[in-house]
């Protein structure tokens, strides 16, 4: 029998079941997809939130200032150091990060800091400075005398991540308690109670957004804001808000409130510094107030919380009135909620903004020195690690020496340009290092010290003129059996055939030949003919070897012209050469980095002192004596005569052809300085080494050098009086005589053929009587 067709009712039931199955299948698929997607988001959250959450820039520090009794230190230099480190003057000097100064007496409340070799706790100390020295160093609370204390070093810059975000990571416990309380009161009152989202807030915002047809209002909790900033983006779309809500729930299920709050405090965007984004309250405290976050006051904390709502709109430097009104709203809400009392409220409302006029920039105000730091770090660290691993790099920069260097250079350049306005394009470079340690204390790479372009101190190569002549004379003095400071050198016309068939005939600056002169005079007066003649006697290969032993690592062509400075070097390379001379023949590579710590403050690397004896200290002592006389009586005498006679200074001028480059390199008992002046287009400056670079060097060294006794002469050095005309021992009858050092055994044995003129006349008359 044929089947009856299904009734209409049965067909309808079948259709409903089919649609129900499809609906259940779709819902099941959606649920599975949502579960898989949620699992993916959960894995993403765990991976990023449990690992290294941020690419943190390396922070670069100057050397720490060490305080100890009898340390040479002026009142002005200590104040400069404290100001550069962000210490604030106060009535008593007892607030953290503050100081009080009165007539050489300082009260300083130092900041705790983790140095390379351990933690230096915070102290309140008393420092008494008198006659340029620390006379007393003691603890304020106990009155106990202190033998040594190191101040937290000045932060001089950062090596930022490629995406230009910067932050200083802080723990919740490192912040004033009022700051996270204020943040929750303003941004998320229900933070302690919700599980990642605020349903009432979302419902309210959703209704507004539906009516507008787009996302115009948020109902975001702090957790959602963290998710948006940390994992997502700022696009106002429903899909982003959906992801944000799911991830906020997941984040709260995986991590506790303290972790989430701490992450938010380090992630939140709080301002812009050029192309560097300021994230987190740790960096914001430095950027706006030049102090660590733990030292923020109630009013300062309220201002930072106020800025969260709109860092550009409430920028306190550009819009101070807006910022102070918003800050005061935050303070009043804290009072309304019973978080602060009336007294605190009144004091906070009366407080000025206290924002520093200029931001504490991440780009270093010492770009030339930072260039050297990066160059030396590149030998051991990848650029990616320097930009992301949060390393702490301790350098040799002395902020006070750097400040003195910049000021001396700027002042002297201004005077040079005022005398001749056509020198407006004159550029400069300076390198200053410490004797003994070969640590670079200061570096300037341009006439405008904060210029971030071409670093002339490090990257420029220019002919150095007579700065290479000491290598010739050291080559000679290293052979005491043949040469001494009294040895007569012929300063006369010299003609040298060249490979191209031409004749090279170097002339003296004064276009005069001076005949036979003592070696010390030839160097002090920087006579070209004498230097070339001596160099050819010694052999070019020997002179080149001396240059390389002094620390010149460049390829040196063995041409006679190198003896007069045709070799092109950077100021840093010149400083390396003269460092070996200043350190009496001991070669120590110049360095800008001392130590490196990782983000957990554990030691990674220490750049230890490496010293090698390359020349006889006695031979170098003789050379340096000639360089002292070059400054006081030779080519530098016009400026050298104006320097305090108590300073033991030595140096050499350098001038290139047609007065294009002006150089001076010299040293005292503590510091070495190299100065270059010139034009980038190599046009004539009209300056010799004595008229251009030397005044800058003299202004610098007269402030840096203390009245320290020079190191004693090596034991094999003896002094003898010689006749300048013959180079032999002089008696009282010699009109031109001076005292010179000799390596014992090399001194002249014969006496000069000169007598007291009165005695000589009587002897001649007696001879006539017996004829």
PDB file of N, CA and C in Angstrom, residues 415-483:
ATOM      1  N   UNK A 415      84.019  84.647  22.258  1.00  0.00           N
ATOM      2  CA  UNK A 415      84.994  85.724  22.142  1.00  0.00           C
ATOM      3  C   UNK A 415      85.679  85.700  20.776  1.00  0.00           C
ATOM      4  N   UNK A 416      86.027  84.505  20.293  1.00  0.00           N
ATOM      5  CA  UNK A 416      86.673  84.391  18.987  1.00  0.00           C
ATOM      6  C   UNK A 416      85.754  84.888  17.880  1.00  0.00           C
ATOM      7  N   UNK A 417      84.477  84.558  17.971  1.00  0.00           N
ATOM      8  CA  UNK A 417      83.531  84.962  16.926  1.00  0.00           C
ATOM      9  C   UNK A 417      83.211  86.449  16.998  1.00  0.00           C
ATOM     10  N   UNK A 418      83.245  87.014  18.203  1.00  0.00           N
ATOM     11  CA  UNK A 418      83.015  88.460  18.326  1.00  0.00           C
ATOM     12  C   UNK A 418      84.146  89.246  17.689  1.00  0.00           C
ATOM     13  N   UNK A 419      85.373  88.729  17.832  1.00  0.00           N
ATOM     14  CA  UNK A 419      86.513  89.438  17.236  1.00  0.00           C
ATOM     15  C   UNK A 419      86.452  89.390  15.714  1.00  0.00           C
ATOM     16  N   UNK A 420      86.046  88.244  15.171  1.00  0.00           N
ATOM     17  CA  UNK A 420      85.958  88.094  13.723  1.00  0.00           C
ATOM     18  C   UNK A 420      84.650  87.388  13.381  1.00  0.00           C
ATOM     19  N   UNK A 421      83.605  88.126  13.026  1.00  0.00           N
ATOM     20  CA  UNK A 421      82.288  87.544  12.754  1.00  0.00           C
ATOM     21  C   UNK A 421      82.303  86.484  11.661  1.00  0.00           C
ATOM     22  N   UNK A 422      83.300  86.519  10.776  1.00  0.00           N
ATOM     23  CA  UNK A 422      83.340  85.507   9.714  1.00  0.00           C
ATOM     24  C   UNK A 422      83.619  84.104  10.270  1.00  0.00           C
ATOM     25  N   UNK A 423      83.969  84.047  11.547  1.00  0.00           N
ATOM     26  CA  UNK A 423      84.176  82.733  12.176  1.00  0.00           C
ATOM     27  C   UNK A 423      82.870  82.143  12.736  1.00  0.00           C
ATOM     28  N   UNK A 424      81.759  82.627  12.267  1.00  0.00           N
ATOM     29  CA  UNK A 424      80.462  82.198  12.812  1.00  0.00           C
ATOM     30  C   UNK A 424      80.236  80.704  12.646  1.00  0.00           C
ATOM     31  N   UNK A 425      80.859  80.102  11.628  1.00  0.00           N
ATOM     32  CA  UNK A 425      80.658  78.667  11.390  1.00  0.00           C
ATOM     33  C   UNK A 425      81.694  77.803  12.110  1.00  0.00           C
ATOM     34  N   UNK A 426      82.535  78.435  12.924  1.00  0.00           N
ATOM     35  CA  UNK A 426      83.602  77.704  13.598  1.00  0.00           C
ATOM     36  C   UNK A 426      83.029  76.573  14.455  1.00  0.00           C
ATOM     37  N   UNK A 427      83.588  75.371  14.298  1.00  0.00           N
ATOM     38  CA  UNK A 427      83.157  74.208  15.068  1.00  0.00           C
ATOM     39  C   UNK A 427      84.244  73.809  16.062  1.00  0.00           C
ATOM     40  N   UNK A 428      83.875  72.920  16.993  1.00  0.00           N
ATOM     41  CA  UNK A 428      84.812  72.559  18.056  1.00  0.00           C
ATOM     42  C   UNK A 428      84.572  71.133  18.506  1.00  0.00           C
ATOM     43  N   UNK A 429      85.592  70.564  19.140  1.00  0.00           N
ATOM     44  CA  UNK A 429      85.490  69.259  19.791  1.00  0.00           C
ATOM     45  C   UNK A 429      86.481  69.240  20.951  1.00  0.00           C
ATOM     46  N   UNK A 430      86.071  68.624  22.055  1.00  0.00           N
ATOM     47  CA  UNK A 430      86.920  68.555  23.249  1.00  0.00           C
ATOM     48  C   UNK A 430      86.800  67.159  23.864  1.00  0.00           C
ATOM     49  N   UNK A 431      87.928  66.623  24.315  1.00  0.00           N
ATOM     50  CA  UNK A 431      87.958  65.373  25.071  1.00  0.00           C
ATOM     51  C   UNK A 431      88.760  65.617  26.342  1.00  0.00           C
ATOM     52  N   UNK A 432      88.194  65.198  27.488  1.00  0.00           N
ATOM     53  CA  UNK A 432      88.884  65.319  28.779  1.00  0.00           C
ATOM     54  C   UNK A 432      88.911  63.943  29.430  1.00  0.00           C
ATOM     55  N   UNK A 433      90.081  63.540  29.903  1.00  0.00           N
ATOM     56  CA  UNK A 433      90.214  62.243  30.575  1.00  0.00           C
ATOM     57  C   UNK A 433      91.035  62.395  31.853  1.00  0.00           C
ATOM     58  N   UNK A 434      90.910  61.408  32.710  1.00  0.00           N
ATOM     59  CA  UNK A 434      91.650  61.419  33.971  1.00  0.00           C
ATOM     60  C   UNK A 434      92.976  60.695  33.804  1.00  0.00           C
ATOM     61  N   UNK A 435      94.009  61.242  34.419  1.00  0.00           N
ATOM     62  CA  UNK A 435      95.295  60.575  34.401  1.00  0.00           C
ATOM     63  C   UNK A 435      95.231  59.331  35.285  1.00  0.00           C
ATOM     64  N   UNK A 436      95.979  58.331  34.938  1.00  0.00           N
ATOM     65  CA  UNK A 436      96.020  57.099  35.726  1.00  0.00           C
ATOM     66  C   UNK A 436      94.974  56.104  35.305  1.00  0.00           C
ATOM     67  N   UNK A 437      93.694  56.508  35.333  1.00  0.00           N
ATOM     68  CA  UNK A 437      92.615  55.570  35.013  1.00  0.00           C
ATOM     69  C   UNK A 437      92.237  55.580  33.539  1.00  0.00           C
ATOM     70  N   UNK A 438      92.620  56.615  32.802  1.00  0.00           N
ATOM     71  CA  UNK A 438      92.254  56.771  31.390  1.00  0.00           C
ATOM     72  C   UNK A 438      90.743  56.781  31.197  1.00  0.00           C
ATOM     73  N   UNK A 439      90.011  57.246  32.193  1.00  0.00           N
ATOM     74  CA  UNK A 439      88.565  57.358  32.087  1.00  0.00           C
ATOM     75  C   UNK A 439      88.202  58.688  31.430  1.00  0.00           C
ATOM     76  N   UNK A 440      87.365  58.628  30.412  1.00  0.00           N
ATOM     77  CA  UNK A 440      86.915  59.850  29.752  1.00  0.00           C
ATOM     78  C   UNK A 440      85.911  60.543  30.666  1.00  0.00           C
ATOM     79  N   UNK A 441      86.261  61.728  31.132  1.00  0.00           N
ATOM     80  CA  UNK A 441      85.419  62.465  32.075  1.00  0.00           C
ATOM     81  C   UNK A 441      84.440  63.388  31.383  1.00  0.00           C
ATOM     82  N   UNK A 442      84.782  63.847  30.178  1.00  0.00           N
ATOM     83  CA  UNK A 442      83.911  64.781  29.453  1.00  0.00           C
ATOM     84  C   UNK A 442      84.218  64.690  27.969  1.00  0.00           C
ATOM     85  N   UNK A 443      83.191  64.958  27.168  1.00  0.00           N
ATOM     86  CA  UNK A 443      83.384  64.962  25.717  1.00  0.00           C
ATOM     87  C   UNK A 443      82.362  65.908  25.097  1.00  0.00           C
ATOM     88  N   UNK A 444      82.837  66.762  24.203  1.00  0.00           N
ATOM     89  CA  UNK A 444      81.967  67.667  23.455  1.00  0.00           C
ATOM     90  C   UNK A 444      82.244  67.446  21.981  1.00  0.00           C
ATOM     91  N   UNK A 445      81.176  67.291  21.188  1.00  0.00           N
ATOM     92  CA  UNK A 445      81.359  66.970  19.786  1.00  0.00           C
ATOM     93  C   UNK A 445      80.962  68.063  18.820  1.00  0.00           C
ATOM     94  N   UNK A 446      80.583  69.241  19.353  1.00  0.00           N
ATOM     95  CA  UNK A 446      80.153  70.339  18.479  1.00  0.00           C
ATOM     96  C   UNK A 446      80.208  71.642  19.239  1.00  0.00           C
ATOM     97  N   UNK A 447      80.187  72.748  18.504  1.00  0.00           N
ATOM     98  CA  UNK A 447      80.177  74.064  19.141  1.00  0.00           C
ATOM     99  C   UNK A 447      78.935  74.246  20.001  1.00  0.00           C
ATOM    100  N   UNK A 448      77.843  73.583  19.629  1.00  0.00           N
ATOM    101  CA  UNK A 448      76.651  73.499  20.469  1.00  0.00           C
ATOM    102  C   UNK A 448      76.687  72.132  21.135  1.00  0.00           C
ATOM    103  N   UNK A 449      77.033  72.064  22.416  1.00  0.00           N
ATOM    104  CA  UNK A 449      77.337  70.780  23.051  1.00  0.00           C
ATOM    105  C   UNK A 449      76.232  69.734  22.971  1.00  0.00           C
ATOM    106  N   UNK A 450      74.958  70.162  22.881  1.00  0.00           N
ATOM    107  CA  UNK A 450      73.864  69.197  22.861  1.00  0.00           C
ATOM    108  C   UNK A 450      73.427  68.831  21.447  1.00  0.00           C
ATOM    109  N   UNK A 451      74.226  69.208  20.469  1.00  0.00           N
ATOM    110  CA  UNK A 451      73.942  68.845  19.081  1.00  0.00           C
ATOM    111  C   UNK A 451      74.047  67.333  18.919  1.00  0.00           C
ATOM    112  N   UNK A 452      73.014  66.726  18.295  1.00  0.00           N
ATOM    113  CA  UNK A 452      72.943  65.271  18.205  1.00  0.00           C
ATOM    114  C   UNK A 452      73.321  64.717  16.831  1.00  0.00           C
ATOM    115  N   UNK A 453      73.998  65.506  16.045  1.00  0.00           N
ATOM    116  CA  UNK A 453      74.413  65.044  14.731  1.00  0.00           C
ATOM    117  C   UNK A 453      75.844  64.535  14.753  1.00  0.00           C
ATOM    118  N   UNK A 454      76.627  65.015  13.797  1.00  0.00           N
ATOM    119  CA  UNK A 454      78.002  64.549  13.620  1.00  0.00           C
ATOM    120  C   UNK A 454      78.823  64.794  14.878  1.00  0.00           C
ATOM    121  N   UNK A 455      79.426  63.721  15.401  1.00  0.00           N
ATOM    122  CA  UNK A 455      80.210  63.788  16.633  1.00  0.00           C
ATOM    123  C   UNK A 455      81.676  63.980  16.268  1.00  0.00           C
ATOM    124  N   UNK A 456      82.124  65.217  16.269  1.00  0.00           N
ATOM    125  CA  UNK A 456      83.484  65.516  15.825  1.00  0.00           C
ATOM    126  C   UNK A 456      84.555  64.945  16.754  1.00  0.00           C
ATOM    127  N   UNK A 457      84.265  64.822  18.015  1.00  0.00           N
ATOM    128  CA  UNK A 457      85.257  64.281  18.945  1.00  0.00           C
ATOM    129  C   UNK A 457      85.553  62.814  18.672  1.00  0.00           C
ATOM    130  N   UNK A 458      84.587  62.124  18.102  1.00  0.00           N
ATOM    131  CA  UNK A 458      84.695  60.676  17.912  1.00  0.00           C
ATOM    132  C   UNK A 458      84.842  60.285  16.449  1.00  0.00           C
ATOM    133  N   UNK A 459      84.135  60.974  15.561  1.00  0.00           N
ATOM    134  CA  UNK A 459      84.022  60.526  14.175  1.00  0.00           C
ATOM    135  C   UNK A 459      84.853  61.336  13.189  1.00  0.00           C
ATOM    136  N   UNK A 460      85.245  62.545  13.551  1.00  0.00           N
ATOM    137  CA  UNK A 460      85.978  63.418  12.635  1.00  0.00           C
ATOM    138  C   UNK A 460      87.424  62.957  12.496  1.00  0.00           C
ATOM    139  N   UNK A 461      87.972  63.110  11.303  1.00  0.00           N
ATOM    140  CA  UNK A 461      89.386  62.860  11.046  1.00  0.00           C
ATOM    141  C   UNK A 461      89.971  64.098  10.381  1.00  0.00           C
ATOM    142  N   UNK A 462      90.942  64.742  11.063  1.00  0.00           N
ATOM    143  CA  UNK A 462      91.562  65.953  10.520  1.00  0.00           C
ATOM    144  C   UNK A 462      93.068  65.891  10.746  1.00  0.00           C
ATOM    145  N   UNK A 463      93.870  66.553   9.865  1.00  0.00           N
ATOM    146  CA  UNK A 463      95.312  66.620  10.102  1.00  0.00           C
ATOM    147  C   UNK A 463      95.582  67.256  11.459  1.00  0.00           C
ATOM    148  N   UNK A 464      96.609  66.756  12.155  1.00  0.00           N
ATOM    149  CA  UNK A 464      96.832  67.203  13.534  1.00  0.00           C
ATOM    150  C   UNK A 464      98.028  68.123  13.688  1.00  0.00           C
ATOM    151  N   UNK A 465      98.716  68.422  12.614  1.00  0.00           N
ATOM    152  CA  UNK A 465      99.818  69.368  12.703  1.00  0.00           C
ATOM    153  C   UNK A 465     100.917  68.889  13.641  1.00  0.00           C
ATOM    154  N   UNK A 466     101.440  69.826  14.434  1.00  0.00           N
ATOM    155  CA  UNK A 466     102.614  69.537  15.265  1.00  0.00           C
ATOM    156  C   UNK A 466     102.333  68.654  16.471  1.00  0.00           C
ATOM    157  N   UNK A 467     101.075  68.193  16.643  1.00  0.00           N
ATOM    158  CA  UNK A 467     100.779  67.319  17.779  1.00  0.00           C
ATOM    159  C   UNK A 467     101.555  66.001  17.699  1.00  0.00           C
ATOM    160  N   UNK A 468     102.026  65.632  16.515  1.00  0.00           N
ATOM    161  CA  UNK A 468     102.777  64.381  16.381  1.00  0.00           C
ATOM    162  C   UNK A 468     104.265  64.550  16.672  1.00  0.00           C
ATOM    163  N   UNK A 469     104.748  65.782  16.746  1.00  0.00           N
ATOM    164  CA  UNK A 469     106.190  65.989  16.945  1.00  0.00           C
ATOM    165  C   UNK A 469     106.729  65.331  18.218  1.00  0.00           C
ATOM    166  N   UNK A 470     105.985  65.302  19.327  1.00  0.00           N
ATOM    167  CA  UNK A 470     106.529  64.626  20.509  1.00  0.00           C
ATOM    168  C   UNK A 470     106.954  63.184  20.251  1.00  0.00           C
ATOM    169  N   UNK A 471     106.318  62.510  19.287  1.00  0.00           N
ATOM    170  CA  UNK A 471     106.725  61.132  18.982  1.00  0.00           C
ATOM    171  C   UNK A 471     108.142  61.093  18.424  1.00  0.00           C
ATOM    172  N   UNK A 472     108.499  62.110  17.646  1.00  0.00           N
ATOM    173  CA  UNK A 472     109.870  62.167  17.115  1.00  0.00           C
ATOM    174  C   UNK A 472     110.862  62.310  18.264  1.00  0.00           C
ATOM    175  N   UNK A 473     110.585  63.258  19.140  1.00  0.00           N
ATOM    176  CA  UNK A 473     111.535  63.551  20.217  1.00  0.00           C
ATOM    177  C   UNK A 473     111.574  62.428  21.252  1.00  0.00           C
ATOM    178  N   UNK A 474     110.437  61.732  21.458  1.00  0.00           N
ATOM    179  CA  UNK A 474     110.457  60.588  22.374  1.00  0.00           C
ATOM    180  C   UNK A 474     111.293  59.458  21.793  1.00  0.00           C
ATOM    181  N   UNK A 475     111.205  59.271  20.473  1.00  0.00           N
ATOM    182  CA  UNK A 475     112.030  58.252  19.823  1.00  0.00           C
ATOM    183  C   UNK A 475     113.514  58.535  20.085  1.00  0.00           C
ATOM    184  N   UNK A 476     113.881  59.806  20.051  1.00  0.00           N
ATOM    185  CA  UNK A 476     115.285  60.177  20.305  1.00  0.00           C
ATOM    186  C   UNK A 476     115.648  60.012  21.778  1.00  0.00           C
ATOM    187  N   UNK A 477     114.791  60.513  22.681  1.00  0.00           N
ATOM    188  CA  UNK A 477     115.110  60.497  24.114  1.00  0.00           C
ATOM    189  C   UNK A 477     115.106  59.089  24.693  1.00  0.00           C
ATOM    190  N   UNK A 478     114.448  58.152  23.984  1.00  0.00           N
ATOM    191  CA  UNK A 478     114.493  56.755  24.416  1.00  0.00           C
ATOM    192  C   UNK A 478     115.873  56.152  24.170  1.00  0.00           C
ATOM    193  N   UNK A 479     116.764  56.920  23.523  1.00  0.00           N
ATOM    194  CA  UNK A 479     118.146  56.487  23.290  1.00  0.00           C
ATOM    195  C   UNK A 479     119.086  57.455  24.016  1.00  0.00           C
ATOM    196  N   UNK A 480     119.140  57.396  25.351  1.00  0.00           N
ATOM    197  CA  UNK A 480     119.908  58.390  26.117  1.00  0.00           C
ATOM    198  C   UNK A 480     121.400  58.376  25.807  1.00  0.00           C
ATOM    199  N   UNK A 481     121.864  57.303  25.251  1.00  0.00           N
ATOM    200  CA  UNK A 481     123.287  57.259  24.901  1.00  0.00           C
ATOM    201  C   UNK A 481     123.584  58.140  23.692  1.00  0.00           C
ATOM    202  N   UNK A 482     122.519  58.510  22.962  1.00  0.00           N
ATOM    203  CA  UNK A 482     122.704  59.335  21.765  1.00  0.00           C
ATOM    204  C   UNK A 482     122.052  60.715  21.874  1.00  0.00           C
ATOM    205  N   UNK A 483     120.938  60.795  22.602  1.00  0.00           N
ATOM    206  CA  UNK A 483     120.189  62.050  22.628  1.00  0.00           C
ATOM    207  C   UNK A 483     119.773  62.407  24.053  1.00  0.00           C
TER     208      UNK A 483
END
